[in-house]
mmCIF file of C-alpha atoms and ligand atoms in Angstrom:
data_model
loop_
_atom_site.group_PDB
_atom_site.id
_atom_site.type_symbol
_atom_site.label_atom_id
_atom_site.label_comp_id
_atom_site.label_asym_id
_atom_site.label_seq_id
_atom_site.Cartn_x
_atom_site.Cartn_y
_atom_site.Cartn_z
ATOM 1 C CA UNK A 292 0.000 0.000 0.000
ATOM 2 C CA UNK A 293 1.202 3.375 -0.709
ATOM 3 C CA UNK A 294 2.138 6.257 1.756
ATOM 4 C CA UNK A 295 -0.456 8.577 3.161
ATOM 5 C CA UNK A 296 -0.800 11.562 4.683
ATOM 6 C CA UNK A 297 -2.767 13.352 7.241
ATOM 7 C CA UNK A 298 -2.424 16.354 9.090
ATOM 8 C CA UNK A 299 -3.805 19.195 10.365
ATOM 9 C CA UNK A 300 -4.213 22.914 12.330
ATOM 10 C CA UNK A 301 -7.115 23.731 14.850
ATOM 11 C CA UNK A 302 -8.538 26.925 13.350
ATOM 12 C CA UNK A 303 -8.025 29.531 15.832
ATOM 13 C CA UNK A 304 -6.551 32.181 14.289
ATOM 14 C CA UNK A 305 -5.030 32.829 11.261
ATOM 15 C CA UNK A 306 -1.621 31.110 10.377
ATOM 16 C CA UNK A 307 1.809 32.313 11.026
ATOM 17 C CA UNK A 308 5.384 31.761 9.636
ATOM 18 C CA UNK A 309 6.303 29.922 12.134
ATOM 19 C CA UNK A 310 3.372 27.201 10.575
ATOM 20 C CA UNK A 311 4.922 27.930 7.344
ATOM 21 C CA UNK A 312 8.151 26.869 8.398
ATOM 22 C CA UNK A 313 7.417 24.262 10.419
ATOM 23 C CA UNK A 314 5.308 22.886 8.782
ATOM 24 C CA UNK A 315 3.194 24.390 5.494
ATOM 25 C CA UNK A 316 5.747 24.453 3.188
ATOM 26 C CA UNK A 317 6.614 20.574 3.889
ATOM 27 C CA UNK A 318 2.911 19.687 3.317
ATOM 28 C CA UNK A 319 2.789 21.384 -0.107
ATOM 29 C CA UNK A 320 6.521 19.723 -1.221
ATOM 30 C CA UNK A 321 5.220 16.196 0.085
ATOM 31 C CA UNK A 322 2.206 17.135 -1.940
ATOM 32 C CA UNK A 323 3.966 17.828 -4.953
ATOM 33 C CA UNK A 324 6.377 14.930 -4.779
ATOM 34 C CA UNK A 325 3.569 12.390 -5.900
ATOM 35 C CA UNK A 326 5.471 9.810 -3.078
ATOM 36 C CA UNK A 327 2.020 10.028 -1.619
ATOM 37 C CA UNK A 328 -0.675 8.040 -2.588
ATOM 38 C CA UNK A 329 -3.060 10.583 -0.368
ATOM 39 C CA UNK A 330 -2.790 13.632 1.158
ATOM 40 C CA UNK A 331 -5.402 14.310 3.920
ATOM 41 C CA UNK A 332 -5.331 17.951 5.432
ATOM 42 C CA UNK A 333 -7.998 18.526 8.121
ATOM 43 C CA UNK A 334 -9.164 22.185 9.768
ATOM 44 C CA UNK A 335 -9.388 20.599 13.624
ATOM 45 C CA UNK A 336 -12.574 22.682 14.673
ATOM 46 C CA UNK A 337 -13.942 20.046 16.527
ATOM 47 C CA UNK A 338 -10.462 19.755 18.774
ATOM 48 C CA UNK A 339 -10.219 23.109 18.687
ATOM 49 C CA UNK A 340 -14.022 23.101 20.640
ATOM 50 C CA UNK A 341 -12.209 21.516 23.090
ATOM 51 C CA UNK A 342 -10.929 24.604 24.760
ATOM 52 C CA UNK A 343 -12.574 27.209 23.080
ATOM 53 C CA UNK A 344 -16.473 26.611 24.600
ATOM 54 C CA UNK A 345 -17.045 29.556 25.376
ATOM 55 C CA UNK A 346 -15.482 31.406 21.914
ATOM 56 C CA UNK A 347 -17.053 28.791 19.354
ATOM 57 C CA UNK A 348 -17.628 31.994 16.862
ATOM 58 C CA UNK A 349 -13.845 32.184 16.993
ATOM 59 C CA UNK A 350 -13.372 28.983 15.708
ATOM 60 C CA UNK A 351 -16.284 29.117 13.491
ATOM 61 C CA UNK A 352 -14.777 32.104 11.679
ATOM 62 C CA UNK A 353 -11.562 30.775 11.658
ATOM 63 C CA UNK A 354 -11.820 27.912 9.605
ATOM 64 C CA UNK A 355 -12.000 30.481 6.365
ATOM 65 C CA UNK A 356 -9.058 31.822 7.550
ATOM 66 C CA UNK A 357 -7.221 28.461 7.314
ATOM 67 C CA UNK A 358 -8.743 27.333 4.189
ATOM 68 C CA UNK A 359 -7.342 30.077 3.015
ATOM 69 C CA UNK A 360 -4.114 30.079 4.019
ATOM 70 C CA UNK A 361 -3.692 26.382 3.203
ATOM 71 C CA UNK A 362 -5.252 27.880 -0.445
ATOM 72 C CA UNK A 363 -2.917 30.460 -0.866
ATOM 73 C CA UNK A 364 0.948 28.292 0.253
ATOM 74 C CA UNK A 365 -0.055 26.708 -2.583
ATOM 75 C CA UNK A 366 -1.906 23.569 -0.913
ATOM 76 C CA UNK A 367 -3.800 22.448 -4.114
ATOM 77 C CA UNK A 368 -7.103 20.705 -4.015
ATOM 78 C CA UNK A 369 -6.622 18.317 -6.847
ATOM 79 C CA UNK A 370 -3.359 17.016 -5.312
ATOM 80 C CA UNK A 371 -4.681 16.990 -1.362
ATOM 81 C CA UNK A 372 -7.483 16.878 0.086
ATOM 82 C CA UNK A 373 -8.690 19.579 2.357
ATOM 83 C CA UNK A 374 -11.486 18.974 4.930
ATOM 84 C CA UNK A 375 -13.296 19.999 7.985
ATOM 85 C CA UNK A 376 -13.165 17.804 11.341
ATOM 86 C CA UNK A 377 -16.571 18.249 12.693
ATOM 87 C CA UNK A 378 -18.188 17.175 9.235
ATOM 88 C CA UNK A 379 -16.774 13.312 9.482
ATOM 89 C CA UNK A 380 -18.920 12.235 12.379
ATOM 90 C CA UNK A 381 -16.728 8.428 12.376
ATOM 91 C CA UNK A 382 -13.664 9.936 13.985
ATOM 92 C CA UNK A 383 -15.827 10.577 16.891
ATOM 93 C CA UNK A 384 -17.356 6.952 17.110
ATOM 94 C CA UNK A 385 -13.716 6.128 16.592
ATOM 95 C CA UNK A 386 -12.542 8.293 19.452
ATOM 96 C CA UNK A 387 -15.285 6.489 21.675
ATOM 97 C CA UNK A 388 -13.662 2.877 20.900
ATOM 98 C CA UNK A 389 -10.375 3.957 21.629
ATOM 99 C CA UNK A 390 -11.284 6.073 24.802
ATOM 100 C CA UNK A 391 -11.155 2.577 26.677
ATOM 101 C CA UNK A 392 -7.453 1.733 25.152
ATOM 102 C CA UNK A 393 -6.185 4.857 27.253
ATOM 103 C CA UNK A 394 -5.897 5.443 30.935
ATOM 104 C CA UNK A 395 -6.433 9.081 32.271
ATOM 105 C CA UNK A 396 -2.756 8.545 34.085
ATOM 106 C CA UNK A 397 -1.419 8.341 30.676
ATOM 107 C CA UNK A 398 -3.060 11.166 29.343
ATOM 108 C CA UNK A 399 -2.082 13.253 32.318
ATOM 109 C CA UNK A 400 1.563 12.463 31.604
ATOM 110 C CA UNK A 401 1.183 13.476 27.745
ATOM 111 C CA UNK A 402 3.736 16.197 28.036
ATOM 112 C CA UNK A 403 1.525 18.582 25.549
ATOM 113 C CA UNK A 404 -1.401 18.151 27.354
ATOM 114 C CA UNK A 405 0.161 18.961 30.207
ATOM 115 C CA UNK A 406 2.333 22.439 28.948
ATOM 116 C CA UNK A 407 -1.550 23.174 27.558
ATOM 117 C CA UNK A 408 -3.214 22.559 30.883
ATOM 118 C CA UNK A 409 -0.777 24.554 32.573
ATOM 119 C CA UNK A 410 -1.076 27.887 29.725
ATOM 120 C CA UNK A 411 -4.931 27.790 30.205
ATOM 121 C CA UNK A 412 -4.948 27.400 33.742
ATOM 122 C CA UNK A 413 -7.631 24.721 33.803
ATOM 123 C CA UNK A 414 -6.153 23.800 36.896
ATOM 124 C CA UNK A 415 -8.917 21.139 38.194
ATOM 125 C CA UNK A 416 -11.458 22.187 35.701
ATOM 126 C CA UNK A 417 -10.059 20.717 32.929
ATOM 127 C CA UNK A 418 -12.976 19.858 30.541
ATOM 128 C CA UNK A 419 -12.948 16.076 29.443
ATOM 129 C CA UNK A 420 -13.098 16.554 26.030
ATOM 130 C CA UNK A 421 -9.552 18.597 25.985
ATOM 131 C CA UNK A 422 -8.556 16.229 28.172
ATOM 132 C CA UNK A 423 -9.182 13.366 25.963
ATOM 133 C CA UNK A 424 -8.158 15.312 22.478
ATOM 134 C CA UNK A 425 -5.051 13.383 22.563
ATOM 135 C CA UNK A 426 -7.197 10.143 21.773
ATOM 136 C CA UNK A 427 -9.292 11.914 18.669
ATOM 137 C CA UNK A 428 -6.325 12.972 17.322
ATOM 138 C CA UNK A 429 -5.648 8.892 17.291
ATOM 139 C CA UNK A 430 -8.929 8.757 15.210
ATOM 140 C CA UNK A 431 -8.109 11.360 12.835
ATOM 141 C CA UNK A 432 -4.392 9.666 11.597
ATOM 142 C CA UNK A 433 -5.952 6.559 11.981
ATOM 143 C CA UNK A 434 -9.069 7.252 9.866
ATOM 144 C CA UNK A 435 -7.069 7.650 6.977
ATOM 145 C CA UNK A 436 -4.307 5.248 7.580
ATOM 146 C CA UNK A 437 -1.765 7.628 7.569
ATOM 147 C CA UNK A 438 1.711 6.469 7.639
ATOM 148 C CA UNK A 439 2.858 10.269 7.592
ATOM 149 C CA UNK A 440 2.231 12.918 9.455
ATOM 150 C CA UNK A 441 4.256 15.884 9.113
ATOM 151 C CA UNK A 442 4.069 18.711 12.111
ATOM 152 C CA UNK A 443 5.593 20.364 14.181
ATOM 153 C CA UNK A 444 7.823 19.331 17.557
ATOM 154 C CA UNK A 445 4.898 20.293 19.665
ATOM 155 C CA UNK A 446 3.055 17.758 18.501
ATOM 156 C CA UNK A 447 5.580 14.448 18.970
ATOM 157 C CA UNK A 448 3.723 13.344 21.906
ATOM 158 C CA UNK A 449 0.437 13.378 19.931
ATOM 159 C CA UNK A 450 2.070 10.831 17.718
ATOM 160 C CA UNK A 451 3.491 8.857 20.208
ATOM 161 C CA UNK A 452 0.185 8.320 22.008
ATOM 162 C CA UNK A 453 -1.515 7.767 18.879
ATOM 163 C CA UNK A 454 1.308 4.534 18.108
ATOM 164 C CA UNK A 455 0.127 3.406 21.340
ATOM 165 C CA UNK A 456 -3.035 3.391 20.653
ATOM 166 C CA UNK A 457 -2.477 1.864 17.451
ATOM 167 C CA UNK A 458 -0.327 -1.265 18.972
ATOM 168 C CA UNK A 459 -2.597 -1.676 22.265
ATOM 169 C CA UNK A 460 -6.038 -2.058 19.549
ATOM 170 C CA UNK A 461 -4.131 -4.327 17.100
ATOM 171 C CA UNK A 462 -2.891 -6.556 19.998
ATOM 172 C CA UNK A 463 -6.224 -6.603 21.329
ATOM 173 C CA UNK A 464 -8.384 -6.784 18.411
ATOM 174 C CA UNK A 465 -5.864 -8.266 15.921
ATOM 175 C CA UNK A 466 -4.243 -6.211 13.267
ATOM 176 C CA UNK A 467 -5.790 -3.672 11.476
ATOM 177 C CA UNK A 468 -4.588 0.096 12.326
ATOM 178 C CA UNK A 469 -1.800 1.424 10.614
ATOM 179 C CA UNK A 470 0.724 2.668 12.991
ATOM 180 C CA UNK A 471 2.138 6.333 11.479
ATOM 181 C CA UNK A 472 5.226 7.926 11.814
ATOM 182 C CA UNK A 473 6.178 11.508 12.479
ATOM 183 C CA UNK A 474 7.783 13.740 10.275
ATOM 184 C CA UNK A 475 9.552 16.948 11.708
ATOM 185 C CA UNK A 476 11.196 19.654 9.891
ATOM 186 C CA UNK A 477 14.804 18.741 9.106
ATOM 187 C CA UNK A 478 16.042 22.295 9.572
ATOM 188 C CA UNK A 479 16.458 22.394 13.182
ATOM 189 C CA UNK A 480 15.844 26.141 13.072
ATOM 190 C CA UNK A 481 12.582 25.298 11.813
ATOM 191 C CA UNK A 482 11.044 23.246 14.738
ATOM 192 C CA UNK A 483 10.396 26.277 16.420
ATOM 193 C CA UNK A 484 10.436 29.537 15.131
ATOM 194 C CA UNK A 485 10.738 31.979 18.302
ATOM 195 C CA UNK A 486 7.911 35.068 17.951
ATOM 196 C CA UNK A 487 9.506 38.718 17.544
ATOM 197 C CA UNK A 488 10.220 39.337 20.833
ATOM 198 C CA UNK A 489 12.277 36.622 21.244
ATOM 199 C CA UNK A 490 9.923 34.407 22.936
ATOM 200 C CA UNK A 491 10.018 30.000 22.608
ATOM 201 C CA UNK A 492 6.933 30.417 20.220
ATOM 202 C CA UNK A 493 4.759 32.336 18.381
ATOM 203 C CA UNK A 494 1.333 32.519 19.831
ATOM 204 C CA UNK A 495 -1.590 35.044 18.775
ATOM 205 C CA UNK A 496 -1.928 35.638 22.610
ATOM 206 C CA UNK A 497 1.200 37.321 23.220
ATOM 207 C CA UNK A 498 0.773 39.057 19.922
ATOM 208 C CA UNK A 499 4.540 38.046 18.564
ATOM 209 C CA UNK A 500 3.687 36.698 15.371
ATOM 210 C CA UNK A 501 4.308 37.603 11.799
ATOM 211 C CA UNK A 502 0.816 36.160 9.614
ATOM 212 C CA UNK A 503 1.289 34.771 6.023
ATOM 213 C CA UNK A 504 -1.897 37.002 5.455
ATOM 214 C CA UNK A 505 0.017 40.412 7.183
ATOM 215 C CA UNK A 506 0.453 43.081 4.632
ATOM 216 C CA UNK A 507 4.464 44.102 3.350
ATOM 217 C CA UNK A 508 4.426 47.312 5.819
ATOM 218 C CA UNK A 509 2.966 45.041 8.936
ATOM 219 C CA UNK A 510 5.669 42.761 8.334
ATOM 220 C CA UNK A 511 8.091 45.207 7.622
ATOM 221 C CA UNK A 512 7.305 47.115 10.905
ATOM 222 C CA UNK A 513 6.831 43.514 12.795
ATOM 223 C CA UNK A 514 10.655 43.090 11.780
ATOM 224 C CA UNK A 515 11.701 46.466 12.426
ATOM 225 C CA UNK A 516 10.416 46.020 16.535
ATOM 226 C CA UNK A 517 11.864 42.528 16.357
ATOM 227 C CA UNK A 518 13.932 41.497 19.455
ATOM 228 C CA UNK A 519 17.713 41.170 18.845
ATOM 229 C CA UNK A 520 20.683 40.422 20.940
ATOM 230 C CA UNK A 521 20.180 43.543 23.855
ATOM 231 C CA UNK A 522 23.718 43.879 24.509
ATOM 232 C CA UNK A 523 24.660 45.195 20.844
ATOM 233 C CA UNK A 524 23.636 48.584 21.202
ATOM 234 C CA UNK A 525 26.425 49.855 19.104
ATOM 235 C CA UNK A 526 27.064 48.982 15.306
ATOM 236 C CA UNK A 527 30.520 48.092 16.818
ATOM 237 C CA UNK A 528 29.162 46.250 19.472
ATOM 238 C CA UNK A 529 30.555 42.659 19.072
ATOM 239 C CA UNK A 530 26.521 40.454 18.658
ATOM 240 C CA UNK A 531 25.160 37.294 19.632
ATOM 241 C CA UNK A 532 24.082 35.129 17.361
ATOM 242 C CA UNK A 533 22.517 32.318 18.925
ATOM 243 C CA UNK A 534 18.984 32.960 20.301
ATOM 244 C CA UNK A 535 19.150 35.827 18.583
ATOM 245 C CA UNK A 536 15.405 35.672 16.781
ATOM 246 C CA UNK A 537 16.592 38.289 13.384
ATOM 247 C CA UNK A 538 19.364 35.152 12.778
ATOM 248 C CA UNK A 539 16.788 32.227 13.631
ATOM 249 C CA UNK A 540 14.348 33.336 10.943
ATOM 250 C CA UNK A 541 17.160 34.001 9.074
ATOM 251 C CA UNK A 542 18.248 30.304 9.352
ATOM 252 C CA UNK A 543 14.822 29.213 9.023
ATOM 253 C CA UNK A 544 13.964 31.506 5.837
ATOM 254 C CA UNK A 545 17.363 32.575 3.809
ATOM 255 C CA UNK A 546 19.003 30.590 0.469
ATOM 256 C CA UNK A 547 22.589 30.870 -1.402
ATOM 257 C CA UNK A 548 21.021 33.191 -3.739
ATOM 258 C CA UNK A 549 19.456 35.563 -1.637
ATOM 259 C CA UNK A 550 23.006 37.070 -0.706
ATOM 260 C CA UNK A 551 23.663 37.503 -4.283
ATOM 261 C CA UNK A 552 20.193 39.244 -4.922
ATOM 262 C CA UNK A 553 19.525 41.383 -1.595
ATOM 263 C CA UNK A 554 23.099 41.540 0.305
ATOM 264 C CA UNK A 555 25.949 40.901 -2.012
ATOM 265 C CA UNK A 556 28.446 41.754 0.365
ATOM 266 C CA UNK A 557 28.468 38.809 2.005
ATOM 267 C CA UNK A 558 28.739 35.082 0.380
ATOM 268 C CA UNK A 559 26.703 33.497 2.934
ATOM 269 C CA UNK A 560 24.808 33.281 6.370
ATOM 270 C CA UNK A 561 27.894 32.224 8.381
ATOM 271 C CA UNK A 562 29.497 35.530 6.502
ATOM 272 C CA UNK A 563 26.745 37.096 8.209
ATOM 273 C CA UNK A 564 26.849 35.532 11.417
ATOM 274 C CA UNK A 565 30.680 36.364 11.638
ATOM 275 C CA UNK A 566 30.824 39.615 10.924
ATOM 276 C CA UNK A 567 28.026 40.229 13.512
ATOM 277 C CA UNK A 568 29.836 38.618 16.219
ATOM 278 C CA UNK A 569 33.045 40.489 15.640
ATOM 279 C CA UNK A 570 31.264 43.793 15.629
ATOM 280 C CA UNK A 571 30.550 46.415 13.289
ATOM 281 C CA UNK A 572 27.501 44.965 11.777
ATOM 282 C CA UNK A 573 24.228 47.023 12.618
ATOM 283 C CA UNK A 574 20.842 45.564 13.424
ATOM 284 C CA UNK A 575 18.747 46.989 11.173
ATOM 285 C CA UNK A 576 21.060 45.573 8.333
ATOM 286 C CA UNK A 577 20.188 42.662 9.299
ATOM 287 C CA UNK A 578 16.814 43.622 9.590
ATOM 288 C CA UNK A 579 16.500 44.876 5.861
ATOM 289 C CA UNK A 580 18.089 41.876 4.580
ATOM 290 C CA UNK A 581 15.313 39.703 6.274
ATOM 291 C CA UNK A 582 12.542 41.821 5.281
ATOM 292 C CA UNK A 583 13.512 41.182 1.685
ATOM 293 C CA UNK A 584 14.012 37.476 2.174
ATOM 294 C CA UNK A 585 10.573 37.145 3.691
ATOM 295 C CA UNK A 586 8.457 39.341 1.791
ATOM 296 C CA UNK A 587 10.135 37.379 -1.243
ATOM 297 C CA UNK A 588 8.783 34.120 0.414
ATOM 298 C CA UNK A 589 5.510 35.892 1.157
ATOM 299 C CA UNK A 590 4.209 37.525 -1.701
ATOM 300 C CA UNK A 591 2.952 34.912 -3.641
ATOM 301 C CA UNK A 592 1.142 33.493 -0.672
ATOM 302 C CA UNK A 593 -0.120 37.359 -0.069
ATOM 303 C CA UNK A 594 -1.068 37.428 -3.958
ATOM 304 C CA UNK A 595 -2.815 34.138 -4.290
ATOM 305 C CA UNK A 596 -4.636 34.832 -1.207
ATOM 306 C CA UNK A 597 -6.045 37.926 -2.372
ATOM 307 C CA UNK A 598 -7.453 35.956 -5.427
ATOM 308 C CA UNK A 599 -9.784 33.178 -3.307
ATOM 309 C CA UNK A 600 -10.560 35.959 -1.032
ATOM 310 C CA UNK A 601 -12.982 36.967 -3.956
ATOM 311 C CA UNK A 602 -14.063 33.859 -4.605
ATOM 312 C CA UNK A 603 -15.475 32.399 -0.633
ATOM 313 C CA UNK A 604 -18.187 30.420 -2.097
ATOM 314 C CA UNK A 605 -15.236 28.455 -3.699
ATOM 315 C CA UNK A 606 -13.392 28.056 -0.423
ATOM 316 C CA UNK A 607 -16.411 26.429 0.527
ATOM 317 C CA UNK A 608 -16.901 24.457 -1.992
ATOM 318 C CA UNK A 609 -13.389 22.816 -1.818
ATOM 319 C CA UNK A 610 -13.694 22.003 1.626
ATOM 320 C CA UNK A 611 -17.489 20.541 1.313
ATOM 321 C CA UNK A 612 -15.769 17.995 -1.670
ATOM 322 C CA UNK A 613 -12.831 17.623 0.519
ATOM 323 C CA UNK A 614 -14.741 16.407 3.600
ATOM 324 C CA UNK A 615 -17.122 14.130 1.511
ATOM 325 C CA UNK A 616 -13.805 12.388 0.292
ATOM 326 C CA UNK A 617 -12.564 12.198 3.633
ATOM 327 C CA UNK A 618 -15.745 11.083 5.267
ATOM 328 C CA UNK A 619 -15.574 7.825 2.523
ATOM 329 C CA UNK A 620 -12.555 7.008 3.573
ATOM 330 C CA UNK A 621 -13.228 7.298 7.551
ATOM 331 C CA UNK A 622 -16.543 5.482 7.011
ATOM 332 C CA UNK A 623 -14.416 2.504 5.519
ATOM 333 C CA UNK A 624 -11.456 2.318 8.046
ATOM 334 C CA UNK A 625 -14.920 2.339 11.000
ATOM 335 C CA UNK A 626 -16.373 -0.544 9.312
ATOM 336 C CA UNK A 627 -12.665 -2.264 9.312
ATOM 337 C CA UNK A 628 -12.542 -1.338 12.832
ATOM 338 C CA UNK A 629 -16.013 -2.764 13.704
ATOM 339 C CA UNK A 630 -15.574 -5.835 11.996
ATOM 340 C CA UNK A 631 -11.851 -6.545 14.231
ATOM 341 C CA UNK A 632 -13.928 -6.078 17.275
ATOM 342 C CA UNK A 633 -17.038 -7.883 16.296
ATOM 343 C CA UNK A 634 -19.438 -5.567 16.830
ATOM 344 C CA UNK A 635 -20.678 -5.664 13.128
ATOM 345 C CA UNK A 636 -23.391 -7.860 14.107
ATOM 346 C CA UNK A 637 -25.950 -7.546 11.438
ATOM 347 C CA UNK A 638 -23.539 -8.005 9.245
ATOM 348 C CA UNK A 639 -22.288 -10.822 10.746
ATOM 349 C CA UNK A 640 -24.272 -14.214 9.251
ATOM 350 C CA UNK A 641 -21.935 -16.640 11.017
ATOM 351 C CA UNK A 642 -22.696 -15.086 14.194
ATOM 352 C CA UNK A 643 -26.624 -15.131 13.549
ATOM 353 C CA UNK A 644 -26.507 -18.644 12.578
ATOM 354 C CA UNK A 645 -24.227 -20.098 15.025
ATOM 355 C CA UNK A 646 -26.862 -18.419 17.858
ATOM 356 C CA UNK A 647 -29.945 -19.554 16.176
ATOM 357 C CA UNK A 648 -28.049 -23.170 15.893
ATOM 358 C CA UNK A 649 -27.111 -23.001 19.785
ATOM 359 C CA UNK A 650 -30.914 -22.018 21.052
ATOM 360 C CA UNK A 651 -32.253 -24.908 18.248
ATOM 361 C CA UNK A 652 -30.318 -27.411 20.499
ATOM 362 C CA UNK A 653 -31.043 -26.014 23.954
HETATM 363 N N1 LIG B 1096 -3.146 19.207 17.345
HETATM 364 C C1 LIG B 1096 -2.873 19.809 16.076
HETATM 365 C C2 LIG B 1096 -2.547 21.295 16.339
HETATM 366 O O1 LIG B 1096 -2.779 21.786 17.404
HETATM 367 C C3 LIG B 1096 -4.028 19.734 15.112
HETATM 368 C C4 LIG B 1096 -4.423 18.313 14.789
HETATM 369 C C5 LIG B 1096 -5.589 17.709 15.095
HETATM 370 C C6 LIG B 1096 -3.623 17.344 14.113
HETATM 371 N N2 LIG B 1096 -5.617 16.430 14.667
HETATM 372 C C7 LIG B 1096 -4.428 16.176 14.052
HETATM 373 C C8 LIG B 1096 -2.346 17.355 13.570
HETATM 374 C C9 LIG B 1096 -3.949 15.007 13.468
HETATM 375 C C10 LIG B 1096 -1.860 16.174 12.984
HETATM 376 C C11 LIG B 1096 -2.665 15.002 12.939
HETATM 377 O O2 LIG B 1096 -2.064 21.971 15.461
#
């Protein structure tokens, strides 16, 4: 059988570079590649319900904004298939089966669950449904019998219960789930893209992203504020280089060529990276150079995006035949599942006539 892919983002705001890097612009390579028999990509509104209750308009209205995204980094509809969560109601039967494969101390030592319960500050009223997210995210790679599911490093422990879950039903119910495999960026700068101030991670909340959808003078004045190394005050100011967020995107974003097009002077990053260190190399150098790399990178995304932006009914569209494709495929892996643990009994004749044999000779 070939190699497929599923993955996904809970819509909850619009996406960043730091999803571009880590992992947008993977999905639309693997895409191209044809390695992949299928590609699955799934907007996770119903996980992102799961600690959002209160806010559901802010999910609701974010799923456009991530069809639209995916639409405009060049995710392509004829090569992948792009879907909504909440409209394939077998992973949730799915999610109920394997809800008895987990314990709750295993979910409470999922290490993202617990970084997540900590950030909300659920404290003891965590609701069960977040809790147990880990497990539908088990239904939605298994759904599709993914063997591939590209993300980011946040998500590792998502995959890891998920190939637990995937082991403990096959030894239990025979084999019949496909157990996936992760795939992380292999730049290490882009597993995790620090936000503009310098912080682990871009998050809407602390308001440190850059957006794929941000126009050239947002992002322009987004790099302009960005955090650098706060002991280089001075041009001649020997610089730090490591942790330094200007260099990280750098490392995450910048090619060969873009020295010869937008900073000639210097042959490469490590050119770069030297002369900072030694001194004499100003910030907002630097900062130019960036800004040309990433609007460069951006936009097409921006221009393409501005396109389906006129055309909603078709974003629509694409994700109504997206999720009818994916709900086919879910509704086959539930009756594969069904049939391992024998609770297909209508469909069962051996079943039927071995019971009506056994209360003949009573
Ligand atoms: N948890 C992922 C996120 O927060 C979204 C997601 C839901 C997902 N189900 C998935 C990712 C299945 C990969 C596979 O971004």
């Amino acid at each position: 059988m070939g190699k497929i892919i599923l993955t996904g983002d809970r819509p909850t705001g619009r996406l960043h570079v730091g999803h571009y890097v880590g992992s947008l612009r993977r999905r639309v390579e693997l895409q191209n590649t044809g390695d992949f028999e299928k590609v699955f990509i799934m907007i996770a509104d119903a996980q992102a319900l799961t600690d959002n209750a209160d806010n559901p308009e802010k999910v609701r209205q974010n799923v456009v904004e991530v069809a639209l995204d995916y639409l405009s980094v060049g995710l392509d509809p004829a090569k992948s298939t792009l879907f909504v969560q909440s409209q394939i109601p077998e992973l949730t039967e799915l999610t109920f089966y394997y809800m008895n494969l987990v314990t709750v101390s295993r979910l409470q030592r999922n290490p993202t669950v617990k970084s997540e319960i900590a950030m909300r500050n659920f404290e003891t009223s965590i609701p069960v449904g977040f809790f147990c997210y880990p497990i539908s995210q088990a239904a939605d790679i298994t759904a599709f019998d993914a063997t591939t599911v590209p993300v980011g490093e946040d998500q590792e422990p998502m995959i890891e219960q998920t190939r637990e879950i995937v082991r403990k039903f096959n030894s239990v119910y025979g084999d019949t789930l496909v157990e996936p495999e992760i795939l992380l960026p292999d730049n290490a700068a882009c597993l995790r893209l620090p936000g503009t101030d310098g912080k682990a991670k871009m998050s809407k909340s602390l308001g440190n992203c850059i957006y794929l959808s941000d126009d050239e003078d947002t992002v322009w004045q987004k790099i302009r504020n960005m955090f650098t190394d706060p002991n280089h005050l001075r041009v001649s100011d020997p610089g730090k280089v490591e942790g330094n967020p200007v260099f990280l995107y750098l490392d995450a974003f910048s090619r060969p060529e873009h020295f010869a097009e937008y900073l000639p002077d210097y042959a490469s990053l490590d050119e770069l990276k030297d002369h900072y260190r030694r001194g004499g190399l100003g910030d907002v150098k630097v900062k130019k150079f960036l800004n040309a790399v990433l609007q460069e990178t951006l936009a097409p995304i921006r221009a393409r995006r501005a396109q389906y932006e006129k055309d909603i009914p078709y974003v629509y569209e694409v994700l109504k035949k997206g999720s009818e494709t994916a709900e086919e495929q879910a509704a086959n892996t539930l009756a594969r599942v069904k049939r391992a643990m024998k609770i297909n009994y209508f469909e069962d004749a051996a079943l039927i006539a071995e019971q009506a044999e056994f209360y003949k000779t009573k």
